[in-house]
CSV table of C-alpha atoms and ligand atoms in Angstrom, one decimal:
chain,number,residue,atom,x,y,z
A,1,MET,CA,91.2,19.3,124.4
A,2,ASN,CA,88.8,22.2,124.1
A,3,ASN,CA,87.6,22.4,120.5
A,4,HIS,CA,85.3,25.4,120.8
A,5,ILE,CA,86.0,29.1,120.2
A,6,GLY,CA,83.9,32.2,120.7
A,7,ILE,CA,83.9,35.1,118.2
A,8,VAL,CA,82.7,38.6,118.8
A,9,GLY,CA,82.3,40.6,115.6
A,10,ILE,CA,80.9,39.0,112.5
A,11,GLY,CA,81.9,41.6,109.9
A,12,VAL,CA,83.7,40.3,106.8
A,13,MET,CA,86.7,39.1,108.7
A,14,GLY,CA,84.8,37.6,111.6
A,15,SER,CA,82.3,35.8,109.4
A,16,ASN,CA,85.0,34.3,107.2
A,17,ILE,CA,87.1,33.2,110.1
A,18,ALA,CA,84.1,31.6,111.8
A,19,LEU,CA,83.3,29.6,108.6
A,20,ASN,CA,87.0,28.6,108.4
A,21,PHE,CA,86.9,27.3,112.0
A,22,SER,CA,83.7,25.5,111.3
A,23,ASP,CA,85.1,23.8,108.2
A,24,ASN,CA,87.9,22.6,110.3
A,25,ASP,CA,85.5,20.9,112.7
A,26,ILE,CA,85.8,23.5,115.4
A,27,ASN,CA,82.7,24.6,117.2
A,28,VAL,CA,82.1,28.3,117.0
A,29,SER,CA,79.9,30.5,119.2
A,30,VAL,CA,79.4,33.9,117.6
A,31,TYR,CA,77.9,37.0,119.2
A,32,ASN,CA,76.2,39.8,117.4
A,33,LYS,CA,73.4,42.1,118.2
A,34,SER,CA,71.7,41.4,114.9
A,35,GLN,CA,69.8,38.1,114.6
A,36,ASN,CA,69.6,38.7,110.8
A,37,LYS,CA,73.4,38.8,110.5
A,38,ILE,CA,73.7,35.6,112.6
A,39,ASN,CA,71.1,33.9,110.4
A,40,GLN,CA,72.9,34.9,107.3
A,41,LEU,CA,76.2,33.5,108.6
A,42,ILE,CA,74.6,30.2,109.8
A,43,SER,CA,73.0,29.8,106.4
A,44,GLU,CA,76.4,29.9,104.8
A,45,ASP,CA,77.8,27.4,107.3
A,46,SER,CA,77.7,24.1,105.4
A,47,SER,CA,79.7,22.4,108.1
A,48,LYS,CA,77.1,23.2,110.7
A,49,ASN,CA,79.4,24.1,113.6
A,50,ILE,CA,78.4,27.7,114.2
A,51,TYR,CA,76.0,28.7,117.0
A,52,GLY,CA,74.7,32.3,117.2
A,53,PHE,CA,73.9,34.5,120.2
A,54,THR,CA,72.4,37.9,120.5
A,55,ASP,CA,72.9,37.9,124.3
A,56,LEU,CA,76.4,38.3,125.5
A,57,GLU,CA,76.0,36.3,128.7
A,58,GLU,CA,74.5,33.4,126.9
A,59,PHE,CA,77.2,33.6,124.3
A,60,VAL,CA,79.9,33.4,127.0
A,61,LYS,CA,78.1,30.5,128.8
A,62,SER,CA,78.0,28.5,125.6
A,63,ILE,CA,81.8,28.2,125.4
A,64,PRO,CA,83.4,25.5,127.5
A,65,LYS,CA,85.9,26.7,130.2
A,66,PRO,CA,88.6,27.9,130.1
A,67,ARG,CA,87.1,29.9,127.3
A,68,LYS,CA,88.9,31.3,124.2
A,69,ILE,CA,87.2,34.4,122.8
A,70,LEU,CA,88.4,36.0,119.6
A,71,MET,CA,87.5,39.7,119.1
A,72,LEU,CA,87.3,40.8,115.5
A,73,VAL,CA,86.1,44.4,116.0
A,74,PRO,CA,87.7,47.7,114.9
A,75,SER,CA,90.7,48.6,117.0
A,76,GLY,CA,90.5,51.3,119.7
A,77,GLU,CA,87.2,52.3,121.2
A,78,ALA,CA,85.2,49.4,119.8
A,79,THR,CA,87.6,46.8,121.1
A,80,ASN,CA,87.8,48.4,124.6
A,81,SER,CA,84.1,48.5,124.9
A,82,VAL,CA,83.8,44.8,123.9
A,83,VAL,CA,86.4,43.9,126.5
A,84,GLU,CA,84.6,45.9,129.3
A,85,ASN,CA,81.3,44.1,128.5
A,86,LEU,CA,83.0,40.7,128.4
A,87,PHE,CA,84.6,41.3,131.8
A,88,ASN,CA,81.1,41.1,133.3
A,89,PHE,CA,80.8,37.4,132.2
A,90,ILE,CA,84.2,35.8,131.6
A,91,GLU,CA,86.2,34.2,134.4
A,92,GLU,CA,89.7,33.7,135.5
A,93,LYS,CA,91.8,31.6,133.1
A,94,ASP,CA,89.6,32.5,130.1
A,95,THR,CA,91.6,33.9,127.2
A,96,LEU,CA,90.7,37.0,125.1
A,97,ILE,CA,92.3,37.3,121.7
A,98,ASP,CA,92.4,40.7,120.0
A,99,GLY,CA,92.4,39.9,116.2
A,100,GLY,CA,91.7,43.5,115.1
A,101,ASN,CA,94.3,45.8,113.5
A,102,ALA,CA,95.5,47.0,116.9
A,103,TYR,CA,98.5,49.1,117.5
A,104,TYR,CA,101.0,47.0,119.3
A,105,LEU,CA,101.4,49.3,122.3
A,106,ASP,CA,97.6,49.2,122.8
A,107,SER,CA,97.8,45.4,122.9
A,108,ILE,CA,100.4,45.6,125.6
A,109,ASP,CA,98.1,47.8,127.7
A,110,LEU,CA,95.1,45.6,127.0
A,111,GLY,CA,97.1,42.5,128.0
A,112,LYS,CA,98.0,44.1,131.3
A,113,ARG,CA,94.4,45.1,131.9
A,114,CYS,CA,93.2,41.6,131.3
A,115,ASN,CA,95.9,40.0,133.5
A,116,LYS,CA,94.8,42.3,136.4
A,117,GLN,CA,91.4,40.6,136.1
A,118,GLY,CA,93.0,37.1,135.9
A,119,ILE,CA,92.2,36.9,132.2
A,120,GLU,CA,94.7,35.6,129.7
A,121,PHE,CA,95.3,37.8,126.6
A,122,ILE,CA,96.7,37.3,123.2
A,123,GLY,CA,97.2,40.1,120.6
A,124,MET,CA,96.9,38.5,117.2
A,125,GLY,CA,97.7,40.1,113.9
A,126,ILE,CA,95.8,38.5,111.0
A,127,SER,CA,96.8,38.9,107.3
A,128,GLY,CA,95.3,37.7,104.1
A,129,GLY,CA,92.2,39.9,103.7
A,130,GLU,CA,88.8,38.3,103.4
A,131,THR,CA,89.8,35.4,101.2
A,132,GLY,CA,92.7,34.6,103.5
A,133,ALA,CA,90.4,34.6,106.5
A,134,ARG,CA,88.1,32.1,104.8
A,135,THR,CA,90.8,29.8,103.3
A,136,GLY,CA,93.9,30.2,105.5
A,137,PRO,CA,95.3,33.4,106.9
A,138,ALA,CA,98.8,34.1,108.3
A,139,LEU,CA,98.4,34.5,112.1
A,140,MET,CA,100.8,36.4,114.3
A,141,LEU,CA,100.2,35.7,117.9
A,142,GLY,CA,101.7,37.8,120.8
A,143,TYR,CA,101.5,36.2,124.2
A,144,GLU,CA,103.0,36.5,127.6
A,145,LYS,CA,104.1,33.4,129.5
A,146,LYS,CA,102.2,30.7,127.6
A,147,ILE,CA,99.5,30.1,125.0
A,148,PRO,CA,96.9,27.3,125.8
A,149,GLU,CA,97.7,24.3,123.6
A,150,ASP,CA,94.1,23.9,122.5
A,151,LEU,CA,94.1,27.4,121.2
A,152,ILE,CA,97.4,26.9,119.3
A,153,SER,CA,95.9,23.7,117.8
A,154,MET,CA,92.7,25.6,116.6
A,155,MET,CA,94.8,28.4,115.1
A,156,ARG,CA,97.0,25.9,113.3
A,157,LYS,CA,94.0,24.2,111.8
A,158,ILE,CA,92.6,27.4,110.2
A,159,ALA,CA,96.0,29.0,109.1
A,160,ALA,CA,97.7,28.9,105.7
A,161,LYS,CA,100.3,26.1,105.3
A,162,ALA,CA,103.7,26.3,103.6
A,163,ASP,CA,106.5,23.7,103.4
A,164,GLY,CA,104.3,21.4,105.5
A,165,LEU,CA,104.2,23.9,108.3
A,166,GLU,CA,101.5,26.3,109.4
A,167,CYS,CA,102.0,30.1,108.9
A,168,VAL,CA,101.4,30.8,112.6
A,169,GLY,CA,103.9,32.8,114.5
A,170,LEU,CA,104.1,32.7,118.2
A,171,TYR,CA,105.9,35.7,119.7
A,172,GLU,CA,106.6,36.6,123.2
A,173,GLY,CA,105.0,39.8,124.4
A,174,PHE,CA,101.3,40.8,124.3
A,175,GLY,CA,102.1,43.4,121.5
A,176,THR,CA,104.7,41.5,119.5
A,177,GLY,CA,102.2,39.7,117.2
A,178,HIS,CA,100.7,43.1,116.2
A,179,PHE,CA,104.2,44.6,115.9
A,180,ILE,CA,105.1,41.9,113.4
A,181,LYS,CA,101.8,42.5,111.6
A,182,MET,CA,102.5,46.3,111.5
A,183,LEU,CA,105.9,45.7,109.9
A,184,HIS,CA,104.2,43.3,107.4
A,185,ASN,CA,101.9,46.2,106.5
A,186,GLY,CA,104.8,48.7,106.1
A,187,ILE,CA,106.5,46.2,103.7
A,188,GLU,CA,103.1,45.7,102.0
A,189,TYR,CA,102.9,49.5,101.4
A,190,ALA,CA,106.4,49.6,99.9
A,191,GLU,CA,105.9,46.7,97.6
A,192,MET,CA,102.6,48.1,96.4
A,193,GLN,CA,104.3,51.4,95.6
A,194,ILE,CA,107.2,49.7,93.8
A,195,LEU,CA,104.7,48.0,91.6
A,196,ALA,CA,102.9,51.3,91.0
A,197,GLU,CA,106.2,52.8,90.0
A,198,ALA,CA,106.9,49.9,87.7
A,199,TYR,CA,103.5,50.4,86.1
A,200,ASN,CA,104.3,54.1,85.5
A,201,ILE,CA,107.6,53.1,83.8
A,202,LEU,CA,105.9,50.4,81.7
A,203,ARG,CA,103.3,52.9,80.5
A,204,ALA,CA,106.0,55.4,79.5
A,205,ALA,CA,107.8,52.6,77.6
A,206,GLY,CA,104.6,52.2,75.5
A,207,PHE,CA,103.2,49.0,77.2
A,208,ASN,CA,99.5,49.0,77.1
A,209,ASN,CA,97.5,47.4,80.0
A,210,VAL,CA,97.7,43.9,78.5
A,211,ALA,CA,101.4,44.1,77.9
A,212,ALA,CA,102.0,45.5,81.4
A,213,SER,CA,99.9,42.7,82.8
A,214,GLU,CA,102.0,40.2,80.9
A,215,PHE,CA,105.2,41.7,82.1
A,216,PHE,CA,104.1,41.2,85.7
A,217,ASP,CA,102.8,37.7,85.0
A,218,ASN,CA,106.1,36.7,83.4
A,219,LEU,CA,107.9,37.2,86.8
A,220,LYS,CA,106.3,34.0,87.8
A,221,LYS,CA,108.5,32.0,85.4
A,222,GLU,CA,111.6,33.3,87.0
A,223,GLN,CA,110.4,32.7,90.6
A,224,GLN,CA,110.2,36.4,91.2
A,225,SER,CA,106.5,36.7,91.7
A,226,SER,CA,104.4,37.5,94.8
A,227,TYR,CA,100.7,37.8,95.7
A,228,LEU,CA,100.8,41.5,95.1
A,229,ILE,CA,102.5,41.0,91.7
A,230,GLU,CA,99.9,38.4,90.7
A,231,ILE,CA,97.0,40.7,91.6
A,232,THR,CA,98.7,43.6,89.8
A,233,SER,CA,98.8,41.5,86.7
A,234,SER,CA,95.2,40.6,87.1
A,235,ILE,CA,94.0,44.2,87.8
A,236,LEU,CA,95.7,45.5,84.7
A,237,ASN,CA,94.0,42.9,82.6
A,238,THR,CA,90.5,43.4,83.9
A,239,GLN,CA,87.9,45.0,81.6
A,240,LYS,CA,84.2,45.7,82.2
A,241,ASP,CA,82.1,46.8,79.3
A,242,GLY,CA,85.1,47.2,77.0
A,243,VAL,CA,86.9,49.5,79.4
A,244,TYR,CA,89.9,48.6,81.6
A,245,LEU,CA,88.9,49.2,85.2
A,246,ILE,CA,92.4,50.6,86.1
A,247,ASP,CA,91.8,53.5,83.6
A,248,LYS,CA,88.6,54.5,85.4
A,249,ILE,CA,90.2,54.8,88.9
A,250,LYS,CA,91.2,58.2,90.3
A,251,PRO,CA,95.0,58.2,91.1
A,252,ILE,CA,94.4,59.1,94.8
A,253,ALA,CA,95.6,56.5,97.3
A,254,ASN,CA,94.1,56.1,100.7
A,255,HIS,CA,95.1,54.3,103.8
A,256,LYS,CA,93.7,53.1,107.1
A,257,GLY,CA,96.8,54.0,109.0
A,258,THR,CA,98.9,50.9,109.5
A,259,GLY,CA,101.7,52.2,107.3
A,260,LYS,CA,101.7,55.5,109.2
A,261,LEU,CA,102.0,53.5,112.5
A,262,THR,CA,105.0,51.6,111.0
A,263,VAL,CA,106.7,54.9,110.1
A,264,GLU,CA,105.8,56.5,113.5
A,265,THR,CA,107.1,53.5,115.4
A,266,SER,CA,110.4,53.5,113.5
A,267,LEU,CA,110.8,57.2,114.2
A,268,ASN,CA,110.1,56.6,117.9
A,269,TYR,CA,112.9,54.0,117.9
A,270,GLY,CA,115.2,56.2,115.8
A,271,PHE,CA,115.5,53.5,113.2
A,272,PRO,CA,115.6,54.1,109.5
A,273,LEU,CA,112.9,52.6,107.2
A,274,PRO,CA,113.3,54.9,104.2
A,275,SER,CA,111.5,52.8,101.6
A,276,ILE,CA,108.4,52.5,103.8
A,277,PHE,CA,108.5,56.2,104.6
A,278,GLU,CA,108.5,57.0,100.9
A,279,ALA,CA,105.7,54.5,100.2
A,280,PHE,CA,103.6,56.1,102.9
A,281,ASN,CA,104.5,59.6,101.6
A,282,ALA,CA,103.6,58.6,98.1
A,283,ARG,CA,100.1,57.8,99.2
A,284,VAL,CA,99.8,61.1,101.0
A,285,GLU,CA,101.3,63.0,98.1
A,286,SER,CA,98.9,61.4,95.6
A,287,ASN,CA,96.2,63.6,97.4
A,288,TYR,CA,98.1,66.8,96.4
A,289,GLN,CA,98.9,66.3,92.8
A,290,LYS,CA,99.1,68.9,90.0
A,291,ILE,CA,100.0,71.8,92.2
A,292,TRP,CA,102.2,73.2,89.4
A,293,PRO,CA,101.2,74.0,85.8
A,294,ILE,CA,101.9,70.7,84.0
A,295,THR,CA,105.3,70.7,82.2
A,296,ALA,CA,106.0,67.0,81.9
A,297,LYS,CA,103.6,65.6,79.3
A,298,ASN,CA,103.7,62.6,77.0
A,299,ILE,CA,106.6,61.0,78.9
A,300,LYS,CA,108.5,58.4,77.0
A,301,ILE,CA,111.3,56.1,78.0
A,302,GLU,CA,113.3,53.4,76.2
A,303,LEU,CA,113.1,50.3,78.4
A,304,ASN,CA,115.0,47.1,78.6
A,305,PRO,CA,112.4,45.0,80.5
A,306,ASN,CA,115.2,43.0,82.2
A,307,GLU,CA,116.4,46.2,83.9
A,308,LEU,CA,112.9,46.8,85.3
A,309,LYS,CA,112.7,43.3,86.4
A,310,GLU,CA,116.0,43.6,88.3
A,311,ALA,CA,115.0,47.0,89.8
A,312,ILE,CA,111.8,45.6,91.1
A,313,TYR,CA,113.7,42.7,92.7
A,314,PHE,CA,116.4,45.0,94.1
A,315,SER,CA,113.8,47.4,95.6
A,316,ARG,CA,111.8,44.7,97.1
A,317,LEU,CA,114.8,43.0,98.7
A,318,SER,CA,116.2,46.3,99.9
A,319,THR,CA,112.8,47.1,101.5
A,320,LEU,CA,112.4,43.7,103.1
A,321,THR,CA,115.9,43.9,104.5
A,322,GLN,CA,115.1,47.3,106.1
A,323,GLY,CA,112.0,45.8,107.6
A,324,ILE,CA,113.8,42.7,108.9
A,325,LEU,CA,116.6,44.8,110.4
A,326,PHE,CA,114.0,46.8,112.3
A,327,ILE,CA,112.4,43.6,113.7
A,328,GLU,CA,115.9,42.5,114.7
A,329,TYR,CA,116.6,45.9,116.4
A,330,PHE,CA,113.2,45.9,118.1
A,331,SER,CA,113.8,42.4,119.4
A,332,LYS,CA,117.1,43.3,120.9
A,333,GLN,CA,115.8,46.5,122.4
A,334,GLU,CA,112.9,44.7,124.0
A,335,ASN,CA,114.7,41.5,124.9
A,336,LEU,CA,112.3,39.4,122.9
A,337,GLU,CA,114.4,37.0,120.9
A,338,ILE,CA,112.3,37.1,117.8
A,339,LYS,CA,113.6,34.6,115.3
A,340,ILE,CA,113.6,36.0,111.7
A,341,GLU,CA,113.3,32.4,110.4
A,342,ASP,CA,109.9,32.2,112.3
A,343,VAL,CA,108.8,35.5,110.8
A,344,MET,CA,109.6,34.2,107.3
A,345,GLN,CA,107.7,31.0,107.9
A,346,ASN,CA,104.8,33.1,109.3
A,347,TRP,CA,104.7,35.2,106.1
A,348,LEU,CA,105.3,32.4,103.6
A,349,GLU,CA,101.7,31.8,102.7
A,350,GLY,CA,98.3,33.4,103.5
A,351,CYS,CA,99.4,36.9,104.0
A,352,ILE,CA,99.4,39.8,101.6
A,353,ILE,CA,103.2,40.0,101.2
A,354,ARG,CA,103.7,36.2,100.5
A,355,SER,CA,106.2,35.9,97.7
A,356,ASP,CA,108.9,33.9,96.1
A,357,LEU,CA,111.4,36.4,97.6
A,358,LEU,CA,110.3,35.4,101.1
A,359,LYS,CA,110.9,31.8,100.2
A,360,GLU,CA,114.3,32.6,98.9
A,361,ILE,CA,115.2,34.5,102.1
A,362,LYS,CA,113.9,31.7,104.2
A,363,SER,CA,116.2,29.2,102.4
A,364,ILE,CA,119.2,31.6,102.6
A,365,LEU,CA,118.6,31.9,106.4
A,366,LYS,CA,118.3,28.1,106.7
A,367,ASP,CA,121.7,27.6,105.0
A,368,GLY,CA,123.4,30.4,107.0
A,369,PRO,CA,124.6,30.1,110.6
A,370,PRO,CA,121.7,30.5,113.1
A,371,GLY,CA,121.2,33.8,114.9
A,372,ARG,CA,123.1,35.9,112.3
A,373,SER,CA,121.6,39.2,111.3
A,374,ILE,CA,120.2,39.2,107.8
A,375,VAL,CA,122.9,41.7,106.6
A,376,GLU,CA,125.6,39.2,107.6
A,377,LEU,CA,124.4,36.7,105.1
A,378,LYS,CA,126.5,37.1,102.1
A,379,GLN,CA,123.9,35.8,99.6
A,380,ILE,CA,121.6,38.7,100.5
A,381,GLN,CA,124.2,41.3,99.5
A,382,LYS,CA,125.2,39.3,96.5
A,383,ASN,CA,121.5,39.3,95.3
A,384,LEU,CA,121.5,43.1,95.6
A,385,ASP,CA,124.9,43.6,94.0
A,386,ILE,CA,124.2,41.6,90.9
A,387,ARG,CA,121.2,43.9,90.2
A,388,LEU,CA,122.8,47.1,91.3
A,389,GLU,CA,124.1,48.4,88.0
A,390,ASN,CA,120.8,47.7,86.1
A,391,THR,CA,118.8,49.3,88.9
A,392,LYS,CA,121.0,52.5,88.8
A,393,PHE,CA,120.9,52.7,85.0
A,394,LEU,CA,117.1,52.4,84.9
A,395,LEU,CA,116.4,54.9,87.7
A,396,SER,CA,118.8,57.5,86.3
A,397,ASN,CA,116.9,57.1,83.0
A,398,CYS,CA,113.7,57.6,84.9
A,399,ILE,CA,114.9,60.8,86.4
A,400,LYS,CA,116.1,62.0,83.0
A,401,ASN,CA,112.7,61.4,81.6
A,402,ASN,CA,110.6,62.8,84.4
A,403,ILE,CA,109.3,59.6,85.9
A,404,PRO,CA,109.2,59.7,89.7
A,405,THR,CA,110.2,56.5,91.4
A,406,PRO,CA,110.4,57.4,95.1
A,407,VAL,CA,110.4,54.0,96.7
A,408,MET,CA,112.8,52.4,94.1
A,409,TYR,CA,115.1,55.4,94.5
A,410,SER,CA,115.1,55.4,98.2
A,411,SER,CA,115.7,51.6,98.2
A,412,LEU,CA,118.7,52.2,96.0
A,413,ASN,CA,120.0,55.1,98.1
A,414,TRP,CA,119.6,53.2,101.3
A,415,TYR,CA,121.8,50.4,99.9
A,416,ILE,CA,124.4,52.7,98.5
A,417,ASN,CA,124.5,54.7,101.7
A,418,SER,CA,124.6,51.7,104.0
A,419,SER,CA,127.4,50.0,102.0
A,420,SER,CA,129.5,53.2,101.6
A,421,GLU,CA,132.9,53.8,103.2
A,422,PHE,CA,132.2,57.5,103.8
A,423,ASN,CA,129.2,59.2,105.2
A,424,PRO,CA,129.1,63.0,105.3
A,425,SER,CA,127.1,63.3,108.5
A,426,SER,CA,130.3,64.5,110.3
A,427,LEU,CA,129.4,67.8,108.7
A,428,ILE,CA,125.9,67.8,110.2
A,429,GLN,CA,127.4,67.3,113.7
A,430,ALA,CA,130.0,70.0,113.0
A,431,GLN,CA,127.3,72.5,111.9
A,432,ARG,CA,125.2,71.7,115.1
A,433,ASP,CA,128.3,72.2,117.2
A,434,TYR,CA,129.2,75.4,115.4
A,435,PHE,CA,125.9,77.2,115.8
A,436,GLY,CA,124.6,75.6,118.9
A,437,ALA,CA,127.4,74.0,120.9
A,438,HIS,CA,125.6,70.6,120.5
A,439,THR,CA,128.9,68.7,120.8
A,440,VAL,CA,130.5,66.1,118.5
A,441,GLN,CA,132.2,62.8,119.0
A,442,LEU,CA,135.7,62.4,117.5
A,443,HIS,CA,136.8,59.2,115.8
A,444,GLU,CA,137.8,56.4,118.2
A,445,SER,CA,136.0,58.0,121.2
A,446,ASP,CA,132.5,58.0,122.6
A,447,GLU,CA,133.0,61.2,124.5
A,448,PHE,CA,130.9,64.3,123.5
A,449,LEU,CA,133.0,67.4,123.1
A,450,HIS,CA,132.3,71.0,122.1
A,451,LEU,CA,135.0,72.2,119.7
A,452,ASN,CA,136.4,75.7,119.4
A,453,TRP,CA,135.4,76.9,115.9
A,454,ASP,CA,136.9,80.4,116.1
B,1,6PG,C1,96.4,42.2,105.4
B,1,6PG,C2,96.3,43.6,105.0
B,1,6PG,C3,95.1,44.3,105.7
B,1,6PG,C4,94.7,45.6,105.1
B,1,6PG,C5,95.1,46.8,106.0
B,1,6PG,C6,95.9,47.9,105.4
B,1,6PG,O1,97.5,41.9,105.8
B,1,6PG,O2,95.4,41.4,105.3
B,1,6PG,O3,97.4,44.3,105.4
B,1,6PG,O4,95.4,44.3,107.1
B,1,6PG,O5,95.0,45.7,103.8
B,1,6PG,O6,93.8,47.2,106.4
B,1,6PG,O7,95.1,48.7,104.6
B,1,6PG,P1,95.4,50.2,104.3
B,1,6PG,O8,96.1,50.2,103.0
B,1,6PG,O9,94.1,50.8,104.2
B,1,6PG,O10,96.3,50.8,105.4
């Protein structure tokens, strides 16, 4: 069993993953142009299993064959150039693993390019930020045909664990690991925005930072917490020199593009992900604030905290369901047989969206008949229904009091719409047919007809 991995790229993620491998008794060869950076990393390696190289050929030669080389460099150009350089030295049966935040379609292309050279390829999404990389990330591996056993074993050693199992997902298809990671990030965007909306509501209800922090912290007691809720509580309670840090931060949200890719991909598939759309849009919109003279000042709201608690749960479950449905759809379209149980286990610990809610969904899936779509599991709908009235009441109150809640609102609208008997889209088709002869389908038929509107 080969117990040695190579890493190209020792930025924050690369260094932390290298230290994590080393602490798990795995030998690590790292490549970097800068000897100083290598020295710095080796000085932090108390387990003494890291070997540094500034020469790419020597780096490759130091790894026993068939080699496993993990690339942790920015996606796109940087990854492509590393691959081209590695092609000069690696050999048939070696495996390249792309651990950057790559777009899943790029992983499919890169996998094919590698295979043409006789090189194995794995696209691996990594979640958990720098701490996760060091102490146990969630790993989403996309492969074609087979993953070498020694590689799986090394990845299992460094990954987060939950319920006695590793949070490592093995998905068929070079791009599937990165697809699952992309959906993870879309869900991450939505949950972050839901919590920002909750913070806005709490402020309007007169909660100061400490009280708001406590509100989020209390969700733990009811098994409704998550990593993002925990850090929100901690952020709101952090002061430096007597000033809360949150009050010093400009309300302009940035992004590196993974949420945008989730939205673009769902558009390409014609699949609805309204809560993630709204979450991405909220970040964009935050860059274009105050375009009108300000009319909504000193906003106040009467709040029953239980209603907010339920609206947060409702919106998070609605969002997660949308994301899971898209994974189910993608899996069917691409003949991949992705098991949602596996995705839940994969996201249970280590990743940014780890939460009590995921644990709950995992256990609902376990009790339900295998292979059913998430929306066929009655408990999921029950969990939404019991919170529906309070969510509606709170959100209508927010509208009345000028508090925008785009993700909570679209999560609610999505549920109401997708559980309604009537949908008015017949009128859209009629309008299209009326002005442009775009045809309609009549009930009980798949045929497309142009109607006579005169
Ligand atoms: C993770 C994170 C991580 C990061 C992204 C998204 O799972 O560890 O999702 O990948 O946060 O870079 O960041 P943006 O908010 O900048 O898109």
